[in-house]
GROMACS .gro file of C-alpha atoms in nm:
model
  436
    1UNK     CA    1  12.654  12.644   9.364
    2UNK     CA    2  12.290  12.655   9.481
    3UNK     CA    3  12.154  12.348   9.652
    4UNK     CA    4  11.812  12.283   9.795
    5UNK     CA    5  11.745  12.154  10.141
    6UNK     CA    6  11.696  11.784  10.073
    7UNK     CA    7  11.662  11.664  10.432
    8UNK     CA    8  11.365  11.774  10.649
    9UNK     CA    9  11.479  11.974  10.954
   10UNK     CA   10  11.320  11.724  11.200
   11UNK     CA   11  11.238  11.997  11.450
   12UNK     CA   12  11.271  12.372  11.486
   13UNK     CA   13  10.978  12.550  11.319
   14UNK     CA   14  10.846  12.202  11.240
   15UNK     CA   15  10.689  12.192  11.586
   16UNK     CA   16  10.494  12.509  11.506
   17UNK     CA   17  10.371  12.329  11.193
   18UNK     CA   18  10.272  12.028  11.407
   19UNK     CA   19  10.083  12.256  11.648
   20UNK     CA   20   9.902  12.424  11.360
   21UNK     CA   21   9.815  12.083  11.212
   22UNK     CA   22   9.691  11.977  11.557
   23UNK     CA   23   9.432  12.257  11.553
   24UNK     CA   24   9.343  12.191  11.189
   25UNK     CA   25   9.263  11.828  11.271
   26UNK     CA   26   9.049  11.944  11.562
   27UNK     CA   27   8.852  12.198  11.361
   28UNK     CA   28   8.788  11.956  11.073
   29UNK     CA   29   8.791  11.586  11.161
   30UNK     CA   30   8.673  11.632  11.521
   31UNK     CA   31   8.370  11.830  11.405
   32UNK     CA   32   8.262  11.548  11.177
   33UNK     CA   33   8.341  11.281  11.433
   34UNK     CA   34   8.072  11.442  11.651
   35UNK     CA   35   7.826  11.511  11.371
   36UNK     CA   36   7.628  11.209  11.488
   37UNK     CA   37   7.489  11.439  11.759
   38UNK     CA   38   7.303  11.626  11.486
   39UNK     CA   39   7.183  11.310  11.311
   40UNK     CA   40   6.847  11.267  11.486
   41UNK     CA   41   6.791  11.645  11.497
   42UNK     CA   42   6.830  11.673  11.119
   43UNK     CA   43   6.630  11.355  11.057
   44UNK     CA   44   6.339  11.479  11.270
   45UNK     CA   45   6.352  11.831  11.124
   46UNK     CA   46   6.316  11.706  10.766
   47UNK     CA   47   6.114  11.395  10.860
   48UNK     CA   48   6.315  11.155  10.642
   49UNK     CA   49   6.455  10.801  10.668
   50UNK     CA   50   6.785  10.710  10.834
   51UNK     CA   51   6.943  10.623  10.499
   52UNK     CA   52   6.835  10.958  10.351
   53UNK     CA   53   6.983  11.153  10.642
   54UNK     CA   54   7.309  10.958  10.623
   55UNK     CA   55   7.368  11.099  10.274
   56UNK     CA   56   7.454  11.434  10.435
   57UNK     CA   57   7.761  11.293  10.608
   58UNK     CA   58   7.829  11.054  10.321
   59UNK     CA   59   7.848  11.344  10.075
   60UNK     CA   60   8.089  11.527  10.307
   61UNK     CA   61   8.317  11.225  10.323
   62UNK     CA   62   8.303  11.169   9.946
   63UNK     CA   63   8.383  11.531   9.859
   64UNK     CA   64   8.657  11.536  10.123
   65UNK     CA   65   8.827  11.245   9.950
   66UNK     CA   66   8.753  11.354   9.593
   67UNK     CA   67   8.904  11.694   9.665
   68UNK     CA   68   9.234  11.541   9.779
   69UNK     CA   69   9.412  11.536   9.438
   70UNK     CA   70   9.298  11.895   9.375
   71UNK     CA   71   9.424  12.000   9.719
   72UNK     CA   72   9.759  11.828   9.653
   73UNK     CA   73   9.796  11.983   9.308
   74UNK     CA   74   9.705  12.332   9.429
   75UNK     CA   75   9.951  12.295   9.718
   76UNK     CA   76  10.227  12.222   9.467
   77UNK     CA   77  10.139  12.513   9.238
   78UNK     CA   78  10.050  12.768   9.508
   79UNK     CA   79  10.141  12.674   9.865
   80UNK     CA   80  10.002  12.466  10.149
   81UNK     CA   81   9.948  12.791  10.341
   82UNK     CA   82   9.719  12.938  10.072
   83UNK     CA   83   9.519  12.619  10.020
   84UNK     CA   84   9.454  12.574  10.393
   85UNK     CA   85   9.328  12.931  10.427
   86UNK     CA   86   9.092  12.884  10.131
   87UNK     CA   87   8.977  12.559  10.291
   88UNK     CA   88   8.894  12.743  10.613
   89UNK     CA   89   8.671  12.987  10.425
   90UNK     CA   90   8.493  12.705  10.239
   91UNK     CA   91   8.436  12.498  10.555
   92UNK     CA   92   8.300  12.794  10.751
   93UNK     CA   93   8.073  12.895  10.460
   94UNK     CA   94   7.930  12.544  10.443
   95UNK     CA   95   7.832  12.539  10.809
   96UNK     CA   96   7.688  12.891  10.800
   97UNK     CA   97   7.469  12.810  10.498
   98UNK     CA   98   7.359  12.481  10.661
   99UNK     CA   99   7.249  12.672  10.972
  100UNK     CA  100   6.975  12.837  10.763
  101UNK     CA  101   6.797  12.499  10.744
  102UNK     CA  102   6.663  12.571  10.395
  103UNK     CA  103   6.605  12.214  10.273
  104UNK     CA  104   6.771  11.874  10.264
  105UNK     CA  105   6.929  11.933   9.919
  106UNK     CA  106   7.082  12.251  10.062
  107UNK     CA  107   7.226  12.038  10.343
  108UNK     CA  108   7.387  11.814  10.082
  109UNK     CA  109   7.535  12.121   9.912
  110UNK     CA  110   7.650  12.308  10.224
  111UNK     CA  111   7.759  12.038  10.470
  112UNK     CA  112   7.832  11.791  10.191
  113UNK     CA  113   8.006  11.984   9.915
  114UNK     CA  114   8.133  12.311  10.070
  115UNK     CA  115   8.226  12.164  10.407
  116UNK     CA  116   8.376  11.853  10.249
  117UNK     CA  117   8.589  12.053  10.008
  118UNK     CA  118   8.695  12.290  10.286
  119UNK     CA  119   8.802  12.003  10.508
  120UNK     CA  120   8.995  11.846  10.218
  121UNK     CA  121   9.175  12.174  10.142
  122UNK     CA  122   9.274  12.204  10.508
  123UNK     CA  123   9.346  11.842  10.604
  124UNK     CA  124   9.552  11.730  10.301
  125UNK     CA  125   9.807  12.019  10.302
  126UNK     CA  126   9.840  12.000  10.682
  127UNK     CA  127   9.941  11.633  10.663
  128UNK     CA  128  10.174  11.712  10.376
  129UNK     CA  129  10.349  11.988  10.574
  130UNK     CA  130  10.413  11.761  10.870
  131UNK     CA  131  10.576  11.506  10.638
  132UNK     CA  132  10.784  11.782  10.478
  133UNK     CA  133  10.928  11.896  10.808
  134UNK     CA  134  11.005  11.555  10.961
  135UNK     CA  135  11.181  11.233  10.865
  136UNK     CA  136  11.324  11.057  11.169
  137UNK     CA  137  11.042  11.175  11.396
  138UNK     CA  138  10.769  11.155  11.132
  139UNK     CA  139  10.552  10.890  11.305
  140UNK     CA  140  10.559  11.079  11.635
  141UNK     CA  141  10.504  11.418  11.469
  142UNK     CA  142  10.210  11.285  11.269
  143UNK     CA  143  10.062  11.116  11.577
  144UNK     CA  144  10.078  11.441  11.775
  145UNK     CA  145   9.926  11.641  11.489
  146UNK     CA  146   9.646  11.391  11.426
  147UNK     CA  147   9.569  11.369  11.798
  148UNK     CA  148   9.414  11.713  11.766
  149UNK     CA  149   9.112  11.532  11.628
  150UNK     CA  150   9.080  11.333  11.951
  151UNK     CA  151   9.147  11.617  12.196
  152UNK     CA  152   8.893  11.843  12.027
  153UNK     CA  153   8.643  11.557  11.990
  154UNK     CA  154   8.646  11.499  12.367
  155UNK     CA  155   8.552  11.861  12.431
  156UNK     CA  156   8.319  11.895  12.133
  157UNK     CA  157   8.088  11.609  12.240
  158UNK     CA  158   7.941  11.782  12.549
  159UNK     CA  159   7.994  12.127  12.395
  160UNK     CA  160   7.792  12.048  12.081
  161UNK     CA  161   7.515  11.888  12.286
  162UNK     CA  162   7.499  12.200  12.504
  163UNK     CA  163   7.487  12.417  12.191
  164UNK     CA  164   7.199  12.209  12.052
  165UNK     CA  165   7.004  12.236  12.378
  166UNK     CA  166   7.071  12.609  12.408
  167UNK     CA  167   7.058  12.736  12.049
  168UNK     CA  168   6.900  12.449  11.848
  169UNK     CA  169   7.088  12.250  11.585
  170UNK     CA  170   7.077  12.541  11.341
  171UNK     CA  171   7.229  12.788  11.585
  172UNK     CA  172   7.491  12.529  11.674
  173UNK     CA  173   7.602  12.496  11.311
  174UNK     CA  174   7.634  12.874  11.285
  175UNK     CA  175   7.866  12.884  11.588
  176UNK     CA  176   8.069  12.591  11.456
  177UNK     CA  177   8.109  12.774  11.125
  178UNK     CA  178   8.251  13.071  11.316
  179UNK     CA  179   8.497  12.843  11.496
  180UNK     CA  180   8.614  12.696  11.166
  181UNK     CA  181   8.726  13.040  11.046
  182UNK     CA  182   9.026  12.980  11.274
  183UNK     CA  183   9.150  12.741  11.006
  184UNK     CA  184   9.267  13.052  10.821
  185UNK     CA  185   9.488  13.142  11.118
  186UNK     CA  186   9.630  12.790  11.127
  187UNK     CA  187   9.702  12.808  10.756
  188UNK     CA  188   9.890  13.137  10.796
  189UNK     CA  189  10.134  12.958  11.030
  190UNK     CA  190  10.224  12.697  10.768
  191UNK     CA  191  10.555  12.844  10.653
  192UNK     CA  192  10.696  12.665  10.345
  193UNK     CA  193  11.044  12.516  10.374
  194UNK     CA  194  11.309  12.745  10.231
  195UNK     CA  195  11.592  12.636  10.007
  196UNK     CA  196  11.946  12.629  10.140
  197UNK     CA  197  12.163  12.816   9.891
  198UNK     CA  198  12.530  12.852   9.818
  199UNK     CA  199  12.664  13.050   9.527
  200UNK     CA  200  12.959  13.109   9.298
  201UNK     CA  201  13.086  13.468   9.326
  202UNK     CA  202  12.759  13.571   9.484
  203UNK     CA  203  12.549  13.441   9.193
  204UNK     CA  204  12.329  13.143   9.278
  205UNK     CA  205  12.334  12.872   9.015
  206UNK     CA  206  12.190  12.522   8.974
  207UNK     CA  207  12.380  12.217   8.863
  208UNK     CA  208  12.226  11.972   8.618
  209UNK     CA  209  12.094  11.740   8.891
  210UNK     CA  210  11.928  12.029   9.073
  211UNK     CA  211  11.771  12.150   8.749
  212UNK     CA  212  11.621  11.808   8.679
  213UNK     CA  213  11.484  11.795   9.031
  214UNK     CA  214  11.330  12.140   9.030
  215UNK     CA  215  11.177  12.079   8.687
  216UNK     CA  216  10.951  11.822   8.854
  217UNK     CA  217  10.832  12.080   9.103
  218UNK     CA  218  10.455  12.111   9.106
  219UNK     CA  219  10.387  11.797   8.898
  220UNK     CA  220  10.117  11.559   9.022
  221UNK     CA  221  10.243  11.204   8.964
  222UNK     CA  222   9.937  11.028   8.818
  223UNK     CA  223  10.164  10.746   8.696
  224UNK     CA  224  10.185  10.617   9.056
  225UNK     CA  225   9.845  10.457   9.001
  226UNK     CA  226  10.027  10.199   8.787
  227UNK     CA  227  10.210  10.064   9.093
  228UNK     CA  228  10.038   9.737   9.196
  229UNK     CA  229  10.130   9.798   9.561
  230UNK     CA  230   9.947  10.131   9.562
  231UNK     CA  231   9.648   9.980   9.382
  232UNK     CA  232   9.615   9.711   9.649
  233UNK     CA  233   9.660   9.971   9.922
  234UNK     CA  234   9.379  10.170   9.763
  235UNK     CA  235   9.159   9.860   9.783
  236UNK     CA  236   9.236   9.848  10.155
  237UNK     CA  237   9.145  10.217  10.175
  238UNK     CA  238   8.809  10.169  10.000
  239UNK     CA  239   8.701   9.885  10.230
  240UNK     CA  240   8.835  10.058  10.540
  241UNK     CA  241   8.659  10.384  10.451
  242UNK     CA  242   8.332  10.195  10.405
  243UNK     CA  243   8.355  10.087  10.770
  244UNK     CA  244   8.558  10.368  10.929
  245UNK     CA  245   8.289  10.634  10.954
  246UNK     CA  246   7.994  10.422  11.059
  247UNK     CA  247   8.051  10.382  11.438
  248UNK     CA  248   8.087  10.755  11.525
  249UNK     CA  249   7.766  10.833  11.335
  250UNK     CA  250   7.556  10.545  11.471
  251UNK     CA  251   7.686  10.505  11.827
  252UNK     CA  252   7.467  10.781  11.973
  253UNK     CA  253   7.146  10.667  11.795
  254UNK     CA  254   7.228  10.308  11.900
  255UNK     CA  255   7.267  10.414  12.264
  256UNK     CA  256   6.944  10.616  12.242
  257UNK     CA  257   6.762  10.311  12.103
  258UNK     CA  258   6.861  10.124  12.420
  259UNK     CA  259   6.693  10.391  12.631
  260UNK     CA  260   6.997  10.594  12.737
  261UNK     CA  261   6.967  10.966  12.799
  262UNK     CA  262   7.114  11.206  12.546
  263UNK     CA  263   7.404  11.322  12.767
  264UNK     CA  264   7.490  10.965  12.868
  265UNK     CA  265   7.501  10.869  12.501
  266UNK     CA  266   7.710  11.176  12.423
  267UNK     CA  267   7.964  11.082  12.688
  268UNK     CA  268   8.038  10.765  12.488
  269UNK     CA  269   8.182  10.984  12.212
  270UNK     CA  270   8.404  11.166  12.462
  271UNK     CA  271   8.544  10.837  12.596
  272UNK     CA  272   8.590  10.712  12.240
  273UNK     CA  273   8.788  11.027  12.159
  274UNK     CA  274   9.012  10.980  12.465
  275UNK     CA  275   9.082  10.618  12.368
  276UNK     CA  276   9.147  10.735  12.011
  277UNK     CA  277   9.406  10.984  12.141
  278UNK     CA  278   9.585  10.716  12.343
  279UNK     CA  279   9.583  10.482  12.043
  280UNK     CA  280   9.741  10.741  11.812
  281UNK     CA  281  10.015  10.832  12.055
  282UNK     CA  282  10.087  10.471  12.152
  283UNK     CA  283  10.095  10.344  11.794
  284UNK     CA  284  10.299  10.642  11.677
  285UNK     CA  285  10.555  10.571  11.949
  286UNK     CA  286  10.557  10.200  11.863
  287UNK     CA  287  10.599  10.273  11.492
  288UNK     CA  288  10.890  10.505  11.571
  289UNK     CA  289  11.067  10.217  11.753
  290UNK     CA  290  11.051  10.019  11.426
  291UNK     CA  291  11.014   9.687  11.606
  292UNK     CA  292  10.782   9.572  11.328
  293UNK     CA  293  10.712   9.712  10.984
  294UNK     CA  294  10.438   9.976  10.959
  295UNK     CA  295  10.233   9.761  10.722
  296UNK     CA  296  10.257   9.461  10.957
  297UNK     CA  297  10.139   9.675  11.247
  298UNK     CA  298   9.856   9.815  11.035
  299UNK     CA  299   9.740   9.465  10.943
  300UNK     CA  300   9.716   9.364  11.308
  301UNK     CA  301   9.530   9.669  11.435
  302UNK     CA  302   9.281   9.696  11.147
  303UNK     CA  303   9.188   9.327  11.178
  304UNK     CA  304   9.134   9.346  11.554
  305UNK     CA  305   8.936   9.668  11.501
  306UNK     CA  306   8.701   9.483  11.269
  307UNK     CA  307   8.652   9.203  11.522
  308UNK     CA  308   8.570   9.454  11.798
  309UNK     CA  309   8.299   9.612  11.580
  310UNK     CA  310   8.152   9.270  11.502
  311UNK     CA  311   8.122   9.209  11.876
  312UNK     CA  312   7.998   9.558  11.971
  313UNK     CA  313   7.624   9.482  11.930
  314UNK     CA  314   7.637   9.239  12.224
  315UNK     CA  315   7.675   9.549  12.442
  316UNK     CA  316   7.331   9.631  12.581
  317UNK     CA  317   7.415   9.859  12.872
  318UNK     CA  318   7.597  10.189  12.915
  319UNK     CA  319   7.911  10.037  13.067
  320UNK     CA  320   7.947   9.757  12.812
  321UNK     CA  321   7.901  10.006  12.528
  322UNK     CA  322   8.166  10.221  12.695
  323UNK     CA  323   8.410   9.928  12.706
  324UNK     CA  324   8.362   9.836  12.339
  325UNK     CA  325   8.374  10.202  12.235
  326UNK     CA  326   8.703  10.239  12.421
  327UNK     CA  327   8.851   9.940  12.238
  328UNK     CA  328   8.718  10.073  11.909
  329UNK     CA  329   8.858  10.423  11.978
  330UNK     CA  330   9.204  10.292  12.075
  331UNK     CA  331   9.235  10.067  11.770
  332UNK     CA  332   9.093  10.332  11.539
  333UNK     CA  333   9.360  10.570  11.669
  334UNK     CA  334   9.627  10.308  11.596
  335UNK     CA  335   9.508  10.274  11.236
  336UNK     CA  336   9.495  10.650  11.182
  337UNK     CA  337   9.844  10.695  11.327
  338UNK     CA  338  10.011  10.481  11.062
  339UNK     CA  339   9.783  10.432  10.760
  340UNK     CA  340   9.880  10.765  10.598
  341UNK     CA  341  10.253  10.751  10.677
  342UNK     CA  342  10.259  10.395  10.537
  343UNK     CA  343  10.213  10.548  10.192
  344UNK     CA  344  10.579  10.654  10.215
  345UNK     CA  345  10.675  10.285  10.241
  346UNK     CA  346  10.492  10.221   9.914
  347UNK     CA  347  10.576  10.519   9.689
  348UNK     CA  348  10.869  10.685   9.870
  349UNK     CA  349  10.874  11.032  10.016
  350UNK     CA  350  10.914  11.200   9.677
  351UNK     CA  351  10.580  11.050   9.569
  352UNK     CA  352  10.399  11.104   9.899
  353UNK     CA  353  10.192  11.410   9.801
  354UNK     CA  354  10.066  11.249   9.481
  355UNK     CA  355  10.025  10.910   9.647
  356UNK     CA  356   9.817  11.063   9.927
  357UNK     CA  357   9.601  11.245   9.673
  358UNK     CA  358   9.533  10.925   9.478
  359UNK     CA  359   9.478  10.730   9.801
  360UNK     CA  360   9.215  10.979   9.918
  361UNK     CA  361   9.054  11.010   9.573
  362UNK     CA  362   8.973  10.642   9.541
  363UNK     CA  363   8.898  10.599   9.910
  364UNK     CA  364   8.606  10.835   9.854
  365UNK     CA  365   8.400  10.555   9.697
  366UNK     CA  366   8.412  10.357  10.021
  367UNK     CA  367   8.320  10.655  10.237
  368UNK     CA  368   8.042  10.756   9.996
  369UNK     CA  369   7.877  10.413   9.984
  370UNK     CA  370   7.947  10.289  10.338
  371UNK     CA  371   7.721  10.519  10.539
  372UNK     CA  372   7.412  10.496  10.315
  373UNK     CA  373   7.456  10.118  10.298
  374UNK     CA  374   7.467  10.103  10.678
  375UNK     CA  375   7.164  10.334  10.697
  376UNK     CA  376   6.974  10.114  10.452
  377UNK     CA  377   7.055   9.806  10.661
  378UNK     CA  378   6.926   9.984  10.972
  379UNK     CA  379   6.602  10.083  10.794
  380UNK     CA  380   6.560   9.727  10.663
  381UNK     CA  381   6.633   9.543  10.989
  382UNK     CA  382   6.510   9.816  11.229
  383UNK     CA  383   6.823   9.744  11.428
  384UNK     CA  384   7.135   9.961  11.458
  385UNK     CA  385   7.344   9.646  11.516
  386UNK     CA  386   7.339   9.580  11.141
  387UNK     CA  387   7.549   9.893  11.083
  388UNK     CA  388   7.823   9.767  11.314
  389UNK     CA  389   7.825   9.420  11.156
  390UNK     CA  390   7.868   9.578  10.814
  391UNK     CA  391   8.149   9.802  10.942
  392UNK     CA  392   8.334   9.512  11.106
  393UNK     CA  393   8.320   9.291  10.797
  394UNK     CA  394   8.459   9.570  10.576
  395UNK     CA  395   8.752   9.632  10.811
  396UNK     CA  396   8.843   9.264  10.851
  397UNK     CA  397   8.853   9.214  10.474
  398UNK     CA  398   9.055   9.534  10.428
  399UNK     CA  399   9.334   9.380  10.636
  400UNK     CA  400   9.384   9.112  10.370
  401UNK     CA  401   9.495   9.374  10.118
  402UNK     CA  402   9.747   9.524  10.363
  403UNK     CA  403   9.905   9.178  10.398
  404UNK     CA  404   9.942   9.156  10.020
  405UNK     CA  405  10.092   9.506   9.999
  406UNK     CA  406  10.344   9.429  10.273
  407UNK     CA  407  10.459   9.113  10.097
  408UNK     CA  408  10.499   9.294   9.764
  409UNK     CA  409  10.693   9.584   9.919
  410UNK     CA  410  10.929   9.348  10.102
  411UNK     CA  411  10.977   9.132   9.794
  412UNK     CA  412  11.067   9.439   9.589
  413UNK     CA  413  11.319   9.549   9.852
  414UNK     CA  414  11.489   9.210   9.841
  415UNK     CA  415  11.526   9.239   9.463
  416UNK     CA  416  11.686   9.584   9.478
  417UNK     CA  417  12.052   9.666   9.549
  418UNK     CA  418  12.126   9.776   9.904
  419UNK     CA  419  12.244  10.117   9.785
  420UNK     CA  420  11.907  10.180   9.624
  421UNK     CA  421  11.690  10.060   9.911
  422UNK     CA  422  11.872  10.291  10.145
  423UNK     CA  423  11.749  10.587   9.937
  424UNK     CA  424  11.391  10.473   9.887
  425UNK     CA  425  11.276  10.728  10.144
  426UNK     CA  426  11.479  11.004   9.980
  427UNK     CA  427  11.314  11.340  10.058
  428UNK     CA  428  11.444  11.528   9.755
  429UNK     CA  429  11.116  11.657   9.621
  430UNK     CA  430  10.966  11.738   9.958
  431UNK     CA  431  11.184  12.042   9.999
  432UNK     CA  432  11.088  12.148   9.649
  433UNK     CA  433  10.715  12.090   9.678
  434UNK     CA  434  10.701  12.257  10.017
  435UNK     CA  435  10.865  12.570   9.886
  436UNK     CA  436  10.592  12.671   9.643
   0.00000   0.00000   0.00000
């Protein structure tokens, strides 16, 4: 009788998947983490306001999130491998078109729409694959994969600045587009999980339970939006996204406004990336120990992160900015390490792909509004500090929703039989949805 592989292998080829995801994070998220280096170059080239320029990155973030359900659905119907390779082509095309410097609307279309959709098609399936291959070691595996963003960001900060000085911002985007074609190679390494089969007289068959499970293969679970826990977690995501992307974009202009040289300001991003890496690995390790619940840990780190950003504007010298940026980077890494995997605690592993898609879809509103709002505050006050105050307030308030989600999840567990709660994280559909 044929049976599918219900339990992730927790190793083996999974580490190749983690390595591939590591490079995918570097070639997508790390590029955008350092896009603040191009901010003043683009603003001066088109001679526009700060808030107008910020719409370039804001559009990228919005499309990245809005494309998440589509990326999840296509991964179920096709394969994660195929979707990632298509994403690599879209991302590279966006950067190459942007390098032509045609006009600001073309920047919105190329860097915003094409690049954003390409990043979504690469990032979402890569995270999904890591969750498919791991259960016991999932927090560590995800932390290692996501740390690619930090490792690449450390190298990209001085590298991008050198490219800008040597080839202008347009030539730099062309080279970056060429680098992002390597996403296609990473996607090719994403081998779907295979089913484990047994047969009767050499003829594979399915029992009734297997048939009911495989019939759900490739179905995006929109009904998950009815879960109040997920709705509250989405509220956390919207507020967090409104504040998440502001510091990397405004740190370099803020340092420049204090009279720091371009390379000194750029080095802040490299230190931030190193602290981010340490935060992801440390929080992933701590989450794997299960000393506290993931949602409890997330509440603590996101609240402290907000407080750090509220205090950041008191830094008026290179070294004080470096200290606050290090704290910000470490805590940001802690949030990133567990905020995606915490979705499993809310919807279970069988609903993870759909839950992640919905999470990213609605989070787009925060990412889309946050950067222009911060840019408008900077234009209005003529002070970059306003952007950090806005970011800190959003993150502190987002922590309130995580507290509510944690209480609801724990209350629901107490009301369920022990035999059911033990199977909440049942990875039945992961083997199915991976093998598409």
